[in-house]
Amino acid sequence: MSAHLQLISGEERARASAIELWLDGYGSPSGRRSMESSLRAIVRAALGTSRDATVRLESFPWELLADHTFFVEIEAHVVSRFGRQHAGKYVIAMRALLRNLATSGLADYAAASRTLSMNKVRQSISEPTPLSFTTTDLWDILRRCRQDSSPAKGRRDLAVISV
């Protein structure tokens, strides 16, 4: 049983308490699990470990995210592992945790505020794929609506498409 006990420093204990309090703020268990999972993914990306490596959230120096250079470095690790399109979720988690650490006094509030103002979440907005079809295609769709096995659904779809 004692093989599972680990000594943690006062700093790690304070971090663990702040992280726990922050995670408790997520109302649903699924929201909490999602944010905790995001934090673990960030640590793995930052450390360059495998995706299933065991990590301890309280041992990562989260309060250093207040330093703009450190924040950008961790963000770069996350983007290189998950790609720009999926990294937004993790950057949002980093920003939210940093905000919480700053308000709880574990991170420098002024530095965290500067870092948060300089590091906005960039969402990649791709152009929608143009939709093109011919008049013949449209008539085929309308014909299929009329031939639907459920007359009510067919009429409904025909009305929606016609509008």
Coordinates of N, CA and C in Angstrom, one line a residue:
M1 N 0.8 -1.2 0.0 CA 0.0 0.0 0.0 C 0.9 1.2 0.0
S2 N 2.0 1.3 0.7 CA 2.8 2.5 0.8 C 3.6 2.7 -0.5
A3 N 3.6 1.7 -1.4 CA 4.2 1.9 -2.7 C 3.5 3.0 -3.5
H4 N 2.3 3.3 -3.2 CA 1.5 4.3 -4.0 C 1.6 5.7 -3.4
L5 N 2.2 5.8 -2.2 CA 2.3 7.1 -1.5 C 3.5 7.8 -2.2
Q6 N 3.3 9.1 -2.4 CA 4.3 9.9 -3.0 C 4.4 11.2 -2.1
L7 N 5.6 11.6 -1.9 CA 5.8 12.9 -1.2 C 5.7 14.0 -2.1
I8 N 5.0 15.0 -1.8 CA 4.9 16.2 -2.6 C 5.2 17.4 -1.8
S9 N 5.8 18.3 -2.5 CA 6.3 19.6 -1.8 C 5.1 20.4 -1.5
G10 N 5.3 21.5 -0.7 CA 4.2 22.4 -0.4 C 3.8 23.1 -1.6
E11 N 4.7 23.4 -2.6 CA 4.4 24.0 -3.8 C 3.4 23.2 -4.6
E12 N 3.7 21.9 -4.7 CA 2.9 20.9 -5.4 C 1.5 20.8 -4.8
R13 N 1.5 20.8 -3.5 CA 0.2 20.7 -2.7 C -0.6 21.9 -3.0
A14 N 0.0 23.1 -3.0 CA -0.8 24.3 -3.4 C -1.3 24.3 -4.8
R15 N -0.5 23.8 -5.7 CA -0.9 23.7 -7.1 C -2.0 22.7 -7.2
A16 N -1.9 21.5 -6.5 CA -2.9 20.5 -6.6 C -4.2 21.0 -6.1
S17 N -4.2 21.8 -5.0 CA -5.4 22.4 -4.4 C -6.0 23.3 -5.4
A18 N -5.2 24.2 -6.0 CA -5.8 25.2 -7.0 C -6.4 24.5 -8.2
I19 N -5.7 23.5 -8.7 CA -6.2 22.7 -9.8 C -7.5 22.0 -9.5
E20 N -7.6 21.4 -8.3 CA -8.8 20.7 -7.9 C -9.9 21.7 -7.7
L21 N -9.7 22.8 -7.1 CA -10.7 23.9 -7.0 C -11.2 24.3 -8.4
W22 N -10.3 24.5 -9.3 CA -10.6 25.0 -10.6 C -11.5 23.9 -11.3
L23 N -11.1 22.7 -11.2 CA -11.8 21.6 -11.9 C -13.2 21.4 -11.3
D24 N -13.3 21.7 -10.0 CA -14.6 21.6 -9.3 C -15.6 22.6 -9.8
G25 N -15.1 23.7 -10.4 CA -15.9 24.7 -11.0 C -16.7 24.3 -12.2
Y26 N -16.3 23.2 -12.8 CA -17.0 22.7 -14.0 C -18.1 21.8 -13.5
G27 N -19.3 22.3 -13.7 CA -20.5 21.7 -13.1 C -20.7 20.2 -13.4
S28 N -20.5 19.8 -14.6 CA -20.8 18.4 -14.9 C -19.5 17.5 -14.8
P29 N -19.7 16.3 -14.4 CA -18.5 15.4 -14.3 C -17.8 15.2 -15.7
S30 N -18.6 15.3 -16.8 CA -18.0 15.2 -18.1 C -17.1 16.4 -18.4
G31 N -17.6 17.6 -18.0 CA -16.8 18.8 -18.2 C -15.5 18.8 -17.4
R32 N -15.6 18.3 -16.2 CA -14.4 18.2 -15.4 C -13.4 17.2 -16.0
R33 N -13.9 16.0 -16.4 CA -13.0 15.0 -17.0 C -12.4 15.6 -18.3
S34 N -13.2 16.3 -19.1 CA -12.6 16.9 -20.3 C -11.5 17.8 -20.0
M35 N -11.7 18.7 -19.1 CA -10.6 19.7 -18.7 C -9.4 19.0 -18.1
E36 N -9.6 18.1 -17.3 CA -8.5 17.3 -16.7 C -7.7 16.6 -17.8
S37 N -8.5 16.0 -18.7 CA -7.8 15.3 -19.8 C -7.0 16.3 -20.7
S38 N -7.6 17.5 -20.9 CA -6.9 18.5 -21.6 C -5.6 18.9 -20.9
L39 N -5.6 19.1 -19.6 CA -4.4 19.4 -18.9 C -3.3 18.3 -19.0
R40 N -3.8 17.1 -18.9 CA -2.8 16.0 -19.0 C -2.2 15.9 -20.4
A41 N -3.0 16.2 -21.5 CA -2.5 16.2 -22.8 C -1.5 17.4 -23.0
I42 N -1.7 18.5 -22.4 CA -0.8 19.6 -22.4 C 0.5 19.2 -21.8
V43 N 0.5 18.6 -20.7 CA 1.7 18.2 -20.0 C 2.5 17.2 -20.9
R44 N 1.8 16.2 -21.4 CA 2.4 15.2 -22.3 C 3.1 15.9 -23.5
A45 N 2.4 16.8 -24.1 CA 2.9 17.5 -25.3 C 4.1 18.4 -24.9
A46 N 4.0 19.0 -23.7 CA 5.2 19.9 -23.3 C 6.4 19.1 -22.9
L47 N 6.2 17.9 -22.4 CA 7.3 17.0 -22.0 C 7.7 16.1 -23.1
G48 N 7.0 16.0 -24.2 CA 7.3 15.2 -25.3 C 7.2 13.7 -25.0
T49 N 6.3 13.4 -24.0 CA 6.1 12.0 -23.7 C 5.0 11.3 -24.5
S50 N 4.8 10.1 -24.4 CA 3.8 9.4 -25.2 C 2.4 9.8 -24.8
R51 N 1.5 9.6 -25.6 CA 0.1 10.0 -25.4 C -0.6 9.3 -24.2
D52 N 0.0 8.2 -23.8 CA -0.7 7.4 -22.7 C 0.2 7.4 -21.5
A53 N 1.3 8.2 -21.5 CA 2.2 8.3 -20.3 C 1.4 8.9 -19.1
T54 N 1.7 8.4 -17.9 CA 1.1 8.8 -16.7 C 1.8 10.2 -16.3
V55 N 1.0 11.2 -16.1 CA 1.5 12.5 -15.6 C 0.8 12.9 -14.4
R56 N 1.5 13.7 -13.6 CA 0.9 14.3 -12.4 C 0.7 15.8 -12.6
L57 N -0.5 16.2 -12.6 CA -0.8 17.6 -12.9 C -0.1 18.6 -11.9
E58 N 0.0 18.2 -10.7 CA 0.5 19.1 -9.7 C 2.0 19.3 -9.8
S59 N 2.7 18.4 -10.5 CA 4.2 18.5 -10.6 C 4.6 19.4 -11.8
F60 N 3.7 19.8 -12.7 CA 4.0 20.7 -13.8 C 3.9 22.1 -13.3
P61 N 4.9 23.0 -13.6 CA 4.9 24.4 -13.1 C 3.9 25.3 -13.9
W62 N 2.6 25.1 -13.7 CA 1.5 25.8 -14.4 C 1.7 27.3 -14.2
E63 N 2.1 27.7 -13.0 CA 2.2 29.1 -12.7 C 3.2 29.9 -13.7
L64 N 4.1 29.1 -14.3 CA 5.1 29.7 -15.2 C 4.4 30.1 -16.5
L65 N 3.2 29.7 -16.7 CA 2.4 30.1 -17.9 C 2.2 31.6 -17.9
A66 N 2.3 32.2 -16.7 CA 2.2 33.7 -16.7 C 3.3 34.4 -17.5
D67 N 4.4 33.7 -17.6 CA 5.5 34.3 -18.5 C 5.2 34.0 -19.9
H68 N 5.1 35.1 -20.7 CA 4.7 35.1 -22.1 C 5.5 34.1 -22.9
T69 N 6.8 34.1 -22.7 CA 7.7 33.2 -23.5 C 7.4 31.7 -23.2
F70 N 7.2 31.4 -21.9 CA 6.9 30.0 -21.5 C 5.5 29.6 -22.1
F71 N 4.6 30.5 -22.0 CA 3.2 30.2 -22.5 C 3.3 29.9 -24.0
V72 N 4.0 30.7 -24.8 CA 4.2 30.5 -26.2 C 4.9 29.2 -26.5
E73 N 5.9 28.9 -25.7 CA 6.6 27.7 -25.9 C 5.7 26.4 -25.7
I74 N 5.0 26.5 -24.6 CA 4.0 25.3 -24.4 C 3.0 25.3 -25.5
E75 N 2.5 26.4 -25.9 CA 1.5 26.4 -27.0 C 2.1 25.8 -28.2
A76 N 3.4 26.1 -28.5 CA 4.0 25.6 -29.7 C 4.1 24.0 -29.6
H77 N 4.4 23.5 -28.4 CA 4.5 22.1 -28.3 C 3.1 21.4 -28.5
V78 N 2.1 22.1 -28.0 CA 0.7 21.6 -28.1 C 0.3 21.6 -29.6
V79 N 0.6 22.7 -30.3 CA 0.2 22.8 -31.7 C 1.0 21.8 -32.5
S80 N 2.3 21.6 -32.2 CA 3.0 20.6 -33.0 C 2.5 19.2 -32.8
R81 N 2.0 18.9 -31.6 CA 1.4 17.5 -31.3 C 0.0 17.4 -31.9
F82 N -0.8 18.4 -31.7 CA -2.2 18.2 -32.1 C -2.7 18.9 -33.3
G83 N -1.8 19.8 -33.9 CA -2.2 20.6 -35.1 C -2.9 21.8 -34.7
R84 N -2.8 22.9 -35.5 CA -3.4 24.2 -35.2 C -4.9 24.1 -35.0
Q85 N -5.6 23.2 -35.8 CA -7.0 23.1 -35.7 C -7.5 22.6 -34.4
H86 N -6.8 21.7 -33.8 CA -7.3 21.1 -32.5 C -6.6 21.7 -31.3
A87 N -5.6 22.5 -31.5 CA -4.9 23.1 -30.3 C -5.7 24.1 -29.6
G88 N -6.7 24.7 -30.2 CA -7.5 25.7 -29.5 C -8.1 25.3 -28.2
K89 N -8.6 24.0 -28.2 CA -9.2 23.5 -27.0 C -8.2 23.5 -25.8
Y90 N -6.9 23.1 -26.1 CA -5.9 23.0 -25.1 C -5.4 24.4 -24.7
V91 N -5.4 25.3 -25.6 CA -5.0 26.7 -25.3 C -6.0 27.3 -24.4
I92 N -7.3 27.1 -24.7 CA -8.4 27.6 -23.8 C -8.2 27.0 -22.4
A93 N -7.9 25.8 -22.3 CA -7.7 25.2 -20.9 C -6.5 25.8 -20.2
M94 N -5.4 26.1 -21.0 CA -4.2 26.7 -20.4 C -4.6 28.1 -19.9
R95 N -5.3 28.9 -20.7 CA -5.7 30.2 -20.4 C -6.6 30.2 -19.1
A96 N -7.6 29.3 -19.1 CA -8.5 29.3 -18.0 C -7.8 28.9 -16.7
L97 N -6.9 28.0 -16.7 CA -6.2 27.6 -15.5 C -5.2 28.7 -15.1
L98 N -4.6 29.4 -16.0 CA -3.7 30.5 -15.7 C -4.5 31.6 -15.0
R99 N -5.7 31.9 -15.6 CA -6.5 32.9 -15.0 C -6.9 32.6 -13.5
N100 N -7.2 31.3 -13.3 CA -7.5 30.8 -11.9 C -6.3 30.9 -11.0
L101 N -5.1 30.5 -11.5 CA -3.9 30.5 -10.7 C -3.6 32.0 -10.3
A102 N -3.8 32.9 -11.3 CA -3.5 34.3 -11.0 C -4.4 34.9 -9.9
T103 N -5.7 34.5 -10.1 CA -6.6 35.1 -9.1 C -6.5 34.4 -7.7
S104 N -5.9 33.2 -7.7 CA -5.7 32.6 -6.4 C -4.4 32.9 -5.8
G105 N -3.6 33.7 -6.5 CA -2.3 34.1 -5.9 C -1.1 33.2 -6.2
L106 N -1.3 32.1 -7.0 CA -0.2 31.2 -7.3 C 0.6 31.6 -8.5
A107 N 0.1 32.5 -9.3 CA 0.8 33.0 -10.4 C 0.8 34.5 -10.3
D108 N 1.8 35.2 -10.8 CA 1.9 36.6 -10.8 C 0.8 37.2 -11.6
Y109 N -0.1 38.0 -10.9 CA -1.3 38.5 -11.6 C -1.1 39.4 -12.7
A110 N -0.1 40.3 -12.6 CA 0.2 41.3 -13.6 C 0.8 40.6 -14.9
A111 N 1.7 39.7 -14.6 CA 2.3 38.9 -15.7 C 1.3 38.1 -16.4
A112 N 0.4 37.4 -15.7 CA -0.6 36.6 -16.2 C -1.6 37.4 -17.1
S113 N -1.9 38.6 -16.6 CA -2.9 39.5 -17.4 C -2.2 39.9 -18.7
R114 N -0.9 40.2 -18.7 CA -0.2 40.6 -19.9 C -0.2 39.4 -20.9
T115 N 0.1 38.2 -20.3 CA 0.2 37.0 -21.2 C -1.1 36.7 -21.8
L116 N -2.2 36.8 -21.0 CA -3.5 36.5 -21.5 C -4.0 37.5 -22.5
S117 N -3.6 38.7 -22.4 CA -4.0 39.7 -23.4 C -3.2 39.6 -24.7
M118 N -2.0 39.0 -24.6 CA -1.2 38.9 -25.8 C -1.4 37.6 -26.5
N119 N -2.0 36.6 -25.8 CA -2.2 35.3 -26.4 C -3.7 35.0 -26.5
K120 N -4.3 35.5 -27.5 CA -5.7 35.2 -27.8 C -5.8 33.9 -28.5
V121 N -6.9 33.2 -28.3 CA -7.1 31.9 -29.0 C -7.3 32.2 -30.5
R122 N -6.5 31.6 -31.3 CA -6.7 31.7 -32.8 C -7.4 30.5 -33.3
Q123 N -8.6 30.7 -33.8 CA -9.3 29.6 -34.4 C -9.1 29.7 -35.9
S124 N -8.9 28.5 -36.5 CA -8.7 28.4 -37.9 C -10.1 28.3 -38.5
I125 N -10.4 29.3 -39.3 CA -11.6 29.3 -40.0 C -11.4 29.0 -41.5
S126 N -11.8 27.9 -41.9 CA -11.6 27.5 -43.3 C -12.8 27.9 -44.1
E127 N -12.5 28.1 -45.3 CA -13.6 28.5 -46.3 C -14.5 27.3 -46.5
P128 N -15.8 27.5 -46.5 CA -16.7 26.3 -46.7 C -16.5 25.8 -48.1
T129 N -16.7 24.5 -48.2 CA -16.6 23.9 -49.5 C -17.8 24.4 -50.4
P130 N -17.5 24.9 -51.5 CA -18.6 25.4 -52.4 C -19.5 24.2 -52.8
L131 N -20.8 24.5 -52.7 CA -21.8 23.5 -53.0 C -22.3 23.8 -54.4
S132 N -22.1 22.9 -55.3 CA -22.6 23.1 -56.6 C -23.4 21.9 -57.1
F133 N -24.5 22.1 -57.7 CA -25.3 21.1 -58.3 C -26.1 21.7 -59.4
T134 N -26.5 20.8 -60.3 CA -27.2 21.3 -61.5 C -28.7 21.3 -61.2
T135 N -29.5 21.9 -62.2 CA -30.9 21.9 -62.1 C -31.4 20.4 -62.1
T136 N -30.8 19.6 -62.9 CA -31.1 18.2 -63.0 C -31.0 17.5 -61.7
D137 N -29.9 17.8 -60.9 CA -29.7 17.3 -59.6 C -30.9 17.7 -58.7
L138 N -31.3 19.0 -58.7 CA -32.4 19.4 -57.9 C -33.6 18.7 -58.2
W139 N -34.0 18.5 -59.5 CA -35.2 17.8 -59.9 C -35.1 16.3 -59.4
D140 N -33.9 15.7 -59.4 CA -33.8 14.4 -58.9 C -34.1 14.3 -57.4
I141 N -33.6 15.3 -56.7 CA -33.9 15.3 -55.2 C -35.4 15.5 -55.0
L142 N -36.0 16.4 -55.7 CA -37.5 16.6 -55.5 C -38.3 15.4 -55.9
R143 N -37.8 14.7 -57.0 CA -38.5 13.4 -57.4 C -38.4 12.4 -56.3
R144 N -37.2 12.3 -55.7 CA -37.0 11.3 -54.6 C -37.9 11.6 -53.4
C145 N -38.1 12.9 -53.1 CA -39.0 13.3 -52.0 C -40.4 12.8 -52.3
R146 N -40.8 12.9 -53.5 CA -42.2 12.5 -53.9 C -42.4 11.0 -53.8
Q147 N -41.2 10.3 -54.0 CA -41.3 8.8 -54.0 C -40.9 8.2 -52.7
D148 N -40.8 9.0 -51.7 CA -40.4 8.5 -50.4 C -41.4 7.5 -49.9
S149 N -40.9 6.5 -49.2 CA -41.7 5.4 -48.7 C -42.7 5.9 -47.6
S150 N -42.3 7.0 -46.9 CA -43.2 7.6 -46.0 C -43.8 8.9 -46.6
P151 N -45.0 8.9 -47.0 CA -45.6 10.1 -47.7 C -45.5 11.3 -46.9
A152 N -45.7 11.3 -45.6 CA -45.6 12.5 -44.8 C -44.2 13.1 -44.8
K153 N -43.2 12.2 -44.6 CA -41.8 12.7 -44.6 C -41.4 13.2 -46.0
G154 N -41.9 12.6 -47.0 CA -41.6 13.0 -48.4 C -42.2 14.4 -48.7
R155 N -43.4 14.6 -48.2 CA -44.0 15.9 -48.4 C -43.3 17.0 -47.6
R156 N -42.9 16.6 -46.4 CA -42.2 17.6 -45.6 C -40.9 18.0 -46.2
D157 N -40.1 17.0 -46.7 CA -38.8 17.3 -47.3 C -39.0 18.1 -48.6
L158 N -40.0 17.7 -49.4 CA -40.3 18.5 -50.6 C -40.6 19.9 -50.3
A159 N -41.4 20.2 -49.2 CA -41.7 21.5 -48.9 C -40.5 22.3 -48.4
V160 N -39.7 21.7 -47.6 CA -38.5 22.4 -47.1 C -37.5 22.7 -48.2
I161 N -37.3 21.8 -49.1 CA -36.4 22.0 -50.2 C -37.0 23.0 -51.2
S162 N -38.2 23.0 -51.4 CA -38.9 23.9 -52.3 C -38.7 25.4 -51.8
V163 N -38.8 25.6 -50.5 CA -38.7 26.9 -50.0 C -37.3 27.4 -50.2

